[in-house]
CSV table of C-alpha atoms in Angstrom, one decimal:
chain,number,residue,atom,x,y,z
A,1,UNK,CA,0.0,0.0,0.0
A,2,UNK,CA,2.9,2.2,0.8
A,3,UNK,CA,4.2,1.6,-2.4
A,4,UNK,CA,1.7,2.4,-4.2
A,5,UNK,CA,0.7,6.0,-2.8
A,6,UNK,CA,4.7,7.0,-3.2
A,7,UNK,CA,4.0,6.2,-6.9
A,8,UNK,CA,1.4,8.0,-7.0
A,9,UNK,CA,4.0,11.1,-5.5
A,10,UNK,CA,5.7,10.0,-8.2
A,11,UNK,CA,3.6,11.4,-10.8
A,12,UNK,CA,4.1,15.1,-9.2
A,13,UNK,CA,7.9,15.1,-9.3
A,14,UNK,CA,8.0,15.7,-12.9
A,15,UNK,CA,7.0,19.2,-14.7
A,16,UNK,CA,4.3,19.9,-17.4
A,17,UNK,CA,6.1,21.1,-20.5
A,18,UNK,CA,4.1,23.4,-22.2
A,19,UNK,CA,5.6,25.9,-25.0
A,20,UNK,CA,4.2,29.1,-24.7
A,21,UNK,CA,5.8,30.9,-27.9
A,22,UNK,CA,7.7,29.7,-31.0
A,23,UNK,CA,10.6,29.6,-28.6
A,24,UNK,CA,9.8,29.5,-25.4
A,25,UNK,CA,9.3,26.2,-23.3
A,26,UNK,CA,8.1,26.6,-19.8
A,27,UNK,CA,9.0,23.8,-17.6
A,28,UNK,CA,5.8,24.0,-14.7
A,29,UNK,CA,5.7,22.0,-11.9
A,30,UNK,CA,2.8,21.1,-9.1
A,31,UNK,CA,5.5,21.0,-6.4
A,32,UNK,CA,9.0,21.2,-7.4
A,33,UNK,CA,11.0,20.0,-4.1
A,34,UNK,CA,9.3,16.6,-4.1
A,35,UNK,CA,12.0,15.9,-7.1
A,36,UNK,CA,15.2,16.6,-4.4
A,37,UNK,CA,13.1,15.8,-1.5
A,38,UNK,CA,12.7,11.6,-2.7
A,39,UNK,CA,16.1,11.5,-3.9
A,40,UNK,CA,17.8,12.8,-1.3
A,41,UNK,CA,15.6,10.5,1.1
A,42,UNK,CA,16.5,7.5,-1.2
A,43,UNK,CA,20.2,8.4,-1.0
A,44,UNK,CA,20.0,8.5,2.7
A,45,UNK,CA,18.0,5.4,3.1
A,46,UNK,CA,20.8,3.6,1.0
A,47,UNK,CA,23.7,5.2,3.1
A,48,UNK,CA,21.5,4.1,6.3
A,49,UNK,CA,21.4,7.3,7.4
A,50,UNK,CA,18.0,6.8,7.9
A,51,UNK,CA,16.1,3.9,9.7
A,52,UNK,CA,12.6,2.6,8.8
A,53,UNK,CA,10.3,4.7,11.4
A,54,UNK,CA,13.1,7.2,11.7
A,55,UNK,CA,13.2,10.9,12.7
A,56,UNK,CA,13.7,13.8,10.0
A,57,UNK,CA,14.9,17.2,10.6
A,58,UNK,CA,14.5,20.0,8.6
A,59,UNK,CA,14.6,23.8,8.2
A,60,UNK,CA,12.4,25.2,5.3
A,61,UNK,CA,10.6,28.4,4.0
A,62,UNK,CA,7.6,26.1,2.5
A,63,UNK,CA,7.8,23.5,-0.2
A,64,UNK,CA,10.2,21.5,0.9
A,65,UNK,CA,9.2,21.6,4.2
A,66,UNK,CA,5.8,20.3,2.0
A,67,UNK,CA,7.4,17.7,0.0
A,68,UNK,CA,9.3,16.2,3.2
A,69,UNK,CA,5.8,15.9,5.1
A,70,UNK,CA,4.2,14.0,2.1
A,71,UNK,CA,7.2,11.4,1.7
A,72,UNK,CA,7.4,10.9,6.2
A,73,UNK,CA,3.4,11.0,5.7
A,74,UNK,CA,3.4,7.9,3.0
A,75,UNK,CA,6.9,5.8,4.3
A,76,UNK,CA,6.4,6.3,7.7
A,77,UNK,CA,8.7,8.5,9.3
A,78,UNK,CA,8.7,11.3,11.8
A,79,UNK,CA,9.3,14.9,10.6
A,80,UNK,CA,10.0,18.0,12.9
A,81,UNK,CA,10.1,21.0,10.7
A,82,UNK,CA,11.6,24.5,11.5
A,83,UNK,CA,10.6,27.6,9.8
A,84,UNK,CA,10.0,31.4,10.7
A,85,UNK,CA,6.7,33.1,11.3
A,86,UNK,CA,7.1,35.2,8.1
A,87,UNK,CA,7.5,32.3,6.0
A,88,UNK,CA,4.5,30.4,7.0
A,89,UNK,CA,0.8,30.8,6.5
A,90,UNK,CA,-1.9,29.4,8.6
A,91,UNK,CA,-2.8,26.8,5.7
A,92,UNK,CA,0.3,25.5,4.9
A,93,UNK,CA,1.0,25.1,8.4
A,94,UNK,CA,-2.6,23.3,8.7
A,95,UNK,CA,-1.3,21.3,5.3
A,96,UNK,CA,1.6,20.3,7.5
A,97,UNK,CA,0.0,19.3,10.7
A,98,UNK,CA,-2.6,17.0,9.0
A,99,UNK,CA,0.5,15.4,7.2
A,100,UNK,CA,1.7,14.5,10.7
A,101,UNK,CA,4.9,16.8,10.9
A,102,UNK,CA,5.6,18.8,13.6
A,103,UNK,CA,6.1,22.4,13.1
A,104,UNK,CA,8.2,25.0,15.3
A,105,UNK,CA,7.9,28.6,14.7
A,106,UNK,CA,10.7,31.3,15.5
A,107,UNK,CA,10.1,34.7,15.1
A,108,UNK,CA,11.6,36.7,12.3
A,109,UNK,CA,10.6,40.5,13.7
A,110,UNK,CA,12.9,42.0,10.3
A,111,UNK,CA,11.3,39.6,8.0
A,112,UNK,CA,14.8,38.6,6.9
A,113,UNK,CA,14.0,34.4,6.8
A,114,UNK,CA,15.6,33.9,10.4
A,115,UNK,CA,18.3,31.9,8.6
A,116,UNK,CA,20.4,31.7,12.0
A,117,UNK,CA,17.8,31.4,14.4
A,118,UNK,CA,15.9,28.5,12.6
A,119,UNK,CA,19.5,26.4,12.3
A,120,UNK,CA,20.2,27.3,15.9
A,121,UNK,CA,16.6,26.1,16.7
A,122,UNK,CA,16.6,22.8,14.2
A,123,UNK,CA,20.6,22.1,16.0
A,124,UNK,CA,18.8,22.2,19.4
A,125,UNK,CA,16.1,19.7,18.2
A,126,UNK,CA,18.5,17.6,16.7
A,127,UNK,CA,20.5,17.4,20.2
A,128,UNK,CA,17.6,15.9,21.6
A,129,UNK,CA,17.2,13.5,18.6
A,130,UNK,CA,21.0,12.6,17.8
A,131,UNK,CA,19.7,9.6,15.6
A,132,UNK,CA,17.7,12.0,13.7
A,133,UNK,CA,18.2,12.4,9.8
A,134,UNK,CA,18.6,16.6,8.5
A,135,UNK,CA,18.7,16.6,4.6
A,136,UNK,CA,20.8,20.1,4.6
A,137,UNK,CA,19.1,20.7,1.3
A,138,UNK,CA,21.4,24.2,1.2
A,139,UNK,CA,24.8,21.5,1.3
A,140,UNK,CA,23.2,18.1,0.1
A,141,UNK,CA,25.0,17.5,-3.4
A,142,UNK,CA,22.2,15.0,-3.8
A,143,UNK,CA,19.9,18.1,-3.9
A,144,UNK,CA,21.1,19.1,-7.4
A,145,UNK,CA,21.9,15.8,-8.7
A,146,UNK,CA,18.2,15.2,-8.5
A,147,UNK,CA,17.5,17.4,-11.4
A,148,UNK,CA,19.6,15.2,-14.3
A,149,UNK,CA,16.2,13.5,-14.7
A,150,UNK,CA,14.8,17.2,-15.4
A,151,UNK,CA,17.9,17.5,-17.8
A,152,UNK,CA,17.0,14.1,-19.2
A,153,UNK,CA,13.1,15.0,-19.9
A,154,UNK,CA,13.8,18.4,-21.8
A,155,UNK,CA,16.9,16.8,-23.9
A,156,UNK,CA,14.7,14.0,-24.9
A,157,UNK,CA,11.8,16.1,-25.8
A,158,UNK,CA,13.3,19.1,-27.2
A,159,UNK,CA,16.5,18.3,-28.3
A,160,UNK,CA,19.2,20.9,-28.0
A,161,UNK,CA,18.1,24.1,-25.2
A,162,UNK,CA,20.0,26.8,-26.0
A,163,UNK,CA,19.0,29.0,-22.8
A,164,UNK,CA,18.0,27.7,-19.3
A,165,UNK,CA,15.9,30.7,-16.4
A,166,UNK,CA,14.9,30.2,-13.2
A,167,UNK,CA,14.9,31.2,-9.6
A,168,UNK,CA,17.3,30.3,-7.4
A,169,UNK,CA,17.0,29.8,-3.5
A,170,UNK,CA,19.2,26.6,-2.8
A,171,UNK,CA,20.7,26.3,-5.7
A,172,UNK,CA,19.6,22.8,-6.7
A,173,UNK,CA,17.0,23.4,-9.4
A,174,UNK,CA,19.1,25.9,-11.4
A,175,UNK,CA,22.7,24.7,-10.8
A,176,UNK,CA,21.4,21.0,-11.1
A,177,UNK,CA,19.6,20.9,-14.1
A,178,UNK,CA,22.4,23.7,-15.7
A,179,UNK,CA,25.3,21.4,-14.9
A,180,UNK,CA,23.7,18.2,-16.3
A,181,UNK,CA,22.5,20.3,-20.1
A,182,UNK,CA,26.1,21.6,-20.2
A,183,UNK,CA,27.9,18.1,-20.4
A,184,UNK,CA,25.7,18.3,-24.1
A,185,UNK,CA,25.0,21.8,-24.5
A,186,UNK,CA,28.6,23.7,-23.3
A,187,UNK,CA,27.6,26.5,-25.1
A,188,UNK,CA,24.3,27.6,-23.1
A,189,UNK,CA,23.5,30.2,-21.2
A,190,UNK,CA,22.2,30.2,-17.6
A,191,UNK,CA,20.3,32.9,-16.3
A,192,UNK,CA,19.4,33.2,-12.5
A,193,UNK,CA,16.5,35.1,-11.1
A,194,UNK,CA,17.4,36.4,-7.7
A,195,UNK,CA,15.3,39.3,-5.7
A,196,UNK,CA,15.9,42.6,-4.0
A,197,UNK,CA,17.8,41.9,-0.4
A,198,UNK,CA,18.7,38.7,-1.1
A,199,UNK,CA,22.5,37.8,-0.8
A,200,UNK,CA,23.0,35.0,-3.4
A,201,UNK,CA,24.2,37.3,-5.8
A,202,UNK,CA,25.8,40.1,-3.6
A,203,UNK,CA,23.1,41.7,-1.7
A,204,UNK,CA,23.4,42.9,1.8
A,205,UNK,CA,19.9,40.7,3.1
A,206,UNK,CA,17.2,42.7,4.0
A,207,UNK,CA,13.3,42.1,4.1
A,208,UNK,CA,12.3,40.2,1.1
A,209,UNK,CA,8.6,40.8,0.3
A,210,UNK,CA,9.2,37.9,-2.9
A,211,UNK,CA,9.6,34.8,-1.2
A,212,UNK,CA,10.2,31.4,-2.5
A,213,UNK,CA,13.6,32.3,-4.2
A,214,UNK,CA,16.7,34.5,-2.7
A,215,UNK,CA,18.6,33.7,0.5
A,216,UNK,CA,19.9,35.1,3.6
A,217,UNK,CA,22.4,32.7,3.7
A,218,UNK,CA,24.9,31.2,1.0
A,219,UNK,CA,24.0,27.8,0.3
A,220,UNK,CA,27.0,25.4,-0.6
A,221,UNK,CA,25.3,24.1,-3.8
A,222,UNK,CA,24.9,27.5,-5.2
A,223,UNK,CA,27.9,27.2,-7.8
A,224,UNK,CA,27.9,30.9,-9.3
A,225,UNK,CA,30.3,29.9,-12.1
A,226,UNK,CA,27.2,28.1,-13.9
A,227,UNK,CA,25.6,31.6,-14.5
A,228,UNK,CA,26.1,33.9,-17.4
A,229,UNK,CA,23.5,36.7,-16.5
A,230,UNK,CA,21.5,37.5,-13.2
A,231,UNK,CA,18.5,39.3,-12.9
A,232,UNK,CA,17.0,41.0,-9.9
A,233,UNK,CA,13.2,40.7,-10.2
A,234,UNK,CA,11.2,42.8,-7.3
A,235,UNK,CA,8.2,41.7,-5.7
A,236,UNK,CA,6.1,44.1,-7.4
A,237,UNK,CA,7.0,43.1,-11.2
A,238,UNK,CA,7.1,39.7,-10.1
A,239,UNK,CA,3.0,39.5,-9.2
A,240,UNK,CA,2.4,41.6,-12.0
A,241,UNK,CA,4.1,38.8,-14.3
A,242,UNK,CA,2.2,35.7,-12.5
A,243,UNK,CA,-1.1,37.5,-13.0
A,244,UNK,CA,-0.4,37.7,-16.9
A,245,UNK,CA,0.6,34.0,-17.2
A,246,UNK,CA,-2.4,33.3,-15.5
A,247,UNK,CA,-4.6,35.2,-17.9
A,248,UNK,CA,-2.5,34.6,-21.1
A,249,UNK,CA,-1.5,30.9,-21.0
A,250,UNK,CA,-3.9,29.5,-17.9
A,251,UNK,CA,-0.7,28.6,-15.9
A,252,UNK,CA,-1.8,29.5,-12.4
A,253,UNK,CA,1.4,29.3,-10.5
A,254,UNK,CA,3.1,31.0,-7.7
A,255,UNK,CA,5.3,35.0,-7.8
A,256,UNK,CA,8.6,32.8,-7.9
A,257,UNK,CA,7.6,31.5,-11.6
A,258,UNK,CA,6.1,34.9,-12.4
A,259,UNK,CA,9.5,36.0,-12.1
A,260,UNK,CA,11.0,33.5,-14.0
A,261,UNK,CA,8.7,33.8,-16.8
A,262,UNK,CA,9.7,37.5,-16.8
A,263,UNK,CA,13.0,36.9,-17.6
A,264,UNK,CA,12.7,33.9,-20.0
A,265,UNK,CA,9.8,36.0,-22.0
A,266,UNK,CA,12.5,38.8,-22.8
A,267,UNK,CA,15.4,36.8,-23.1
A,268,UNK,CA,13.3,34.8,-26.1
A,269,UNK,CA,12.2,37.6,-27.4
A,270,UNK,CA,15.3,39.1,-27.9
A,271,UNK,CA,17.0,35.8,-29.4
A,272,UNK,CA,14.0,34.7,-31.4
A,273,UNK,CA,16.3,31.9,-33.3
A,274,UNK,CA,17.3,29.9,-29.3
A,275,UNK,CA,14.6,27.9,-27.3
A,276,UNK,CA,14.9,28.6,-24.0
A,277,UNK,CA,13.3,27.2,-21.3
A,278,UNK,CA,11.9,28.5,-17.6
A,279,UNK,CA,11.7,26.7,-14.9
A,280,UNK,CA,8.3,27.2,-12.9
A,281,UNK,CA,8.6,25.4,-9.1
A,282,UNK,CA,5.0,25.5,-7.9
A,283,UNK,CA,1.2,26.0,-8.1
A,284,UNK,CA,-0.6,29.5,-7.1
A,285,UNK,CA,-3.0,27.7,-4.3
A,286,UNK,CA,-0.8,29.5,-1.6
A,287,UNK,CA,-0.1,32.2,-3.2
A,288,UNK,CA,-4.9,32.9,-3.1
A,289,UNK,CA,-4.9,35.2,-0.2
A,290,UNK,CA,-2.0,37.7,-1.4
A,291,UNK,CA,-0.7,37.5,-4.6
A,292,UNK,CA,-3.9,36.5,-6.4
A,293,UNK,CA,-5.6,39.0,-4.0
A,294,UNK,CA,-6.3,42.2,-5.2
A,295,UNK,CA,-7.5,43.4,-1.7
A,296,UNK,CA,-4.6,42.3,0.1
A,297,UNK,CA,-2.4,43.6,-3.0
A,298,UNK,CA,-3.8,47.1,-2.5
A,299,UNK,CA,-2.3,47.3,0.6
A,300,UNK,CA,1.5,47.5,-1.0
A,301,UNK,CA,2.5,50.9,-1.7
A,302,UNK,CA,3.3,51.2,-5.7
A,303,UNK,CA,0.5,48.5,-6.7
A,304,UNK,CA,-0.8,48.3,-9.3
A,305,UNK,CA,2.8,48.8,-10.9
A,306,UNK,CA,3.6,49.6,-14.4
A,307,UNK,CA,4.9,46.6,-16.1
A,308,UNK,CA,8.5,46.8,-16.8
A,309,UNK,CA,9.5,46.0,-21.1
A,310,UNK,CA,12.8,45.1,-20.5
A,311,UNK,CA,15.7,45.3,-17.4
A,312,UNK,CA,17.4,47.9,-16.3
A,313,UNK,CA,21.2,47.3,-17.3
A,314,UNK,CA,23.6,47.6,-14.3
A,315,UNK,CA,27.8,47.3,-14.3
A,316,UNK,CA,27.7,46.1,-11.1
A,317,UNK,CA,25.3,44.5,-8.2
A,318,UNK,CA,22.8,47.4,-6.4
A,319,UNK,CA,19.9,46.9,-4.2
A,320,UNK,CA,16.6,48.6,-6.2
A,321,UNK,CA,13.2,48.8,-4.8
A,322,UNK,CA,9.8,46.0,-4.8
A,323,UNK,CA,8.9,47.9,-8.6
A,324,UNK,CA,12.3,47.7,-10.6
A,325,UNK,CA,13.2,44.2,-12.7
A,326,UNK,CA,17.8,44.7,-13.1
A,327,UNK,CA,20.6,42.3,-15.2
A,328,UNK,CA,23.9,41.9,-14.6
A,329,UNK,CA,26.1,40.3,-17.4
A,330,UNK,CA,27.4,37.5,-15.1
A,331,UNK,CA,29.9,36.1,-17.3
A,332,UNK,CA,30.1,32.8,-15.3
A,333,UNK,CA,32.3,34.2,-12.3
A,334,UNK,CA,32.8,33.7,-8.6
A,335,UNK,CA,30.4,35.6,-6.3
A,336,UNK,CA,34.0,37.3,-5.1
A,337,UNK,CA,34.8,38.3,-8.8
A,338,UNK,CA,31.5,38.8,-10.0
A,339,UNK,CA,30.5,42.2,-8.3
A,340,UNK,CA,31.6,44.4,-11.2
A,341,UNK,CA,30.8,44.0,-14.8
């Protein structure tokens, strides 16, 4: 019986390719961090790092905190889960709760993420629980290696991708699946789409009204030398971008891959002869009460905001506000090298 419900999982780790114009491919997915989330279990389970009925431990802004709870839900296993009151809303954390996981809460008063305080807290429950299993999805190299089967599914239906976009947060999606196309495709480009405030790409952290992508840490498994351009895509332009894929293609999905779909759209339009493809990590069903709520959208100064044609061109990284949409020509660097263009 277990089996059979983790293949049914199974059918939600994979994207929907859809092509949304002459050369544009959007990979969309129901729940993206159920790909990393079974593999890296699987890994662990093979290692014996984890033991049937065992404990997991886990720090998490949302999904993955989502797609853990569904696996320890269906194979049995225990599952504390760490996040910051910023992060989480009431129905993911009722989503969680009915799934069985147990969710602590630390308070995140400059709406930063609470990087430090969450590990701090998930390092005390682990203390208690030295037998317990914590996936580090920031350091786990099995956290990227998950996405060669993404890599896989786009060679074999599309044949050569000349461009790769999407938003980066632990680095396994984009640096995964851009490592894996490169062994075939040395020649394309990588673009990542990072926020205002968030330190991946240089940033001093700050609040982050976009969630779902950026950082107030440096995960190990962000390799910066697989980039060639980064865009910084504000909250603002971002909602304005999943509203229109919404109306224009039916793709209800969350601000993370209205952001990406930003990007990808001018990128394709400006290199009409490429395919390039965007990567689009979840579903809009969270996203109901804000970012497909006009009521609650009213409420942020600069809404509604003029949509943006194009990025602002910068020679090196600066902070902009929620309305602006920025590029940096990356040129595959270090994040030490990489602060001037």
């Amino acid at each position: 019986m277990g089996s059979s419900r983790l293949d049914y999982l199974a059918g939600y780790e994979l994207p929907r390719l859809a092509r949304i114009s002459p050369n544009l491919i959007v990979a969309s997915f129901s729940l993206m961090k159920l790909l990393p989330a079974r593999f890296m279990l699987e890994r662990a389970v093979e290692r014996r790092e984890v033991v049937t009925g065992g404990h997991i431990v886990e720090t998490t802004s949302g999904t993955f905190g989502l797609a853990l709870a569904l696996l320890a839900a269906v194979k049995g296993y225990r599952l504390s889960l760490i996040t910051a009151d910023s992060l989480i809303d009431l129905p993911l954390q009722q989503r969680l709760s009915a799934l069985g996981a147990q969710v602590q809460i630390v308070p995140d008063a400059d709406h930063t993420g609470a990087q430090h305080t969450r590990l701090a807290r998930l390092q005390a429950v682990r203390a208690e629980l030295p037998q317990s299993w914590w996936p580090r999805q920031y350091d786990n190299v099995d956290n990227p290696h998950a996405y060669a089967r993404l890599a896989e599914l786009l060679v074999t239906e599309f044949g050569t991708i000349d461009c790769l976009v999407g938003p980066v947060g632990s680095g396994g999606s984009m640096c995964g699946t851009g490592t894996f196309l490169r062994m075939l495709f040395p020649e394309m480009r990588a673009i990542a789409v990072d926020t205002h405030r968030s330190v991946l790409f240089g940033h001093v952290a700050g609040p982050r009204l976009l969630r779902g992508l950026g950082n107030s840490i440096l995960p190990r498994n962000l390799d910066h030398t697989i980039f060639d351009e980064v865009h910084w895509v504000g909250a603002l332009q971002a909602f304005g971008a999943t509203h229109r894929l919404y109306r224009e293609h039916g793709i209800f999905a969350g601000p993370t891959s209205g952001a990406a779909i930003l990007v990808a759209g001018w990128y394709a339009r400006q290199h009409p002869h490429q395919l390039t493809v965007a990567i689009l990590p979840d579903e809009g069903y969270r996203y109901q009460n804000t970012v497909y709520n006009e009521a609650w959208l009213s409420t942020l100064p600069g809404w509604p905001v003029p949509q943006v044609a194009r990025p602002e061109e910068l020679q090196r990284v600066e902070p902009y506000d929620e309305g602006s949409w920025t590029r940096l020509n990356w040129r595959r660097r270090s994040l030490e090298t990489g602060s001037v263009d």
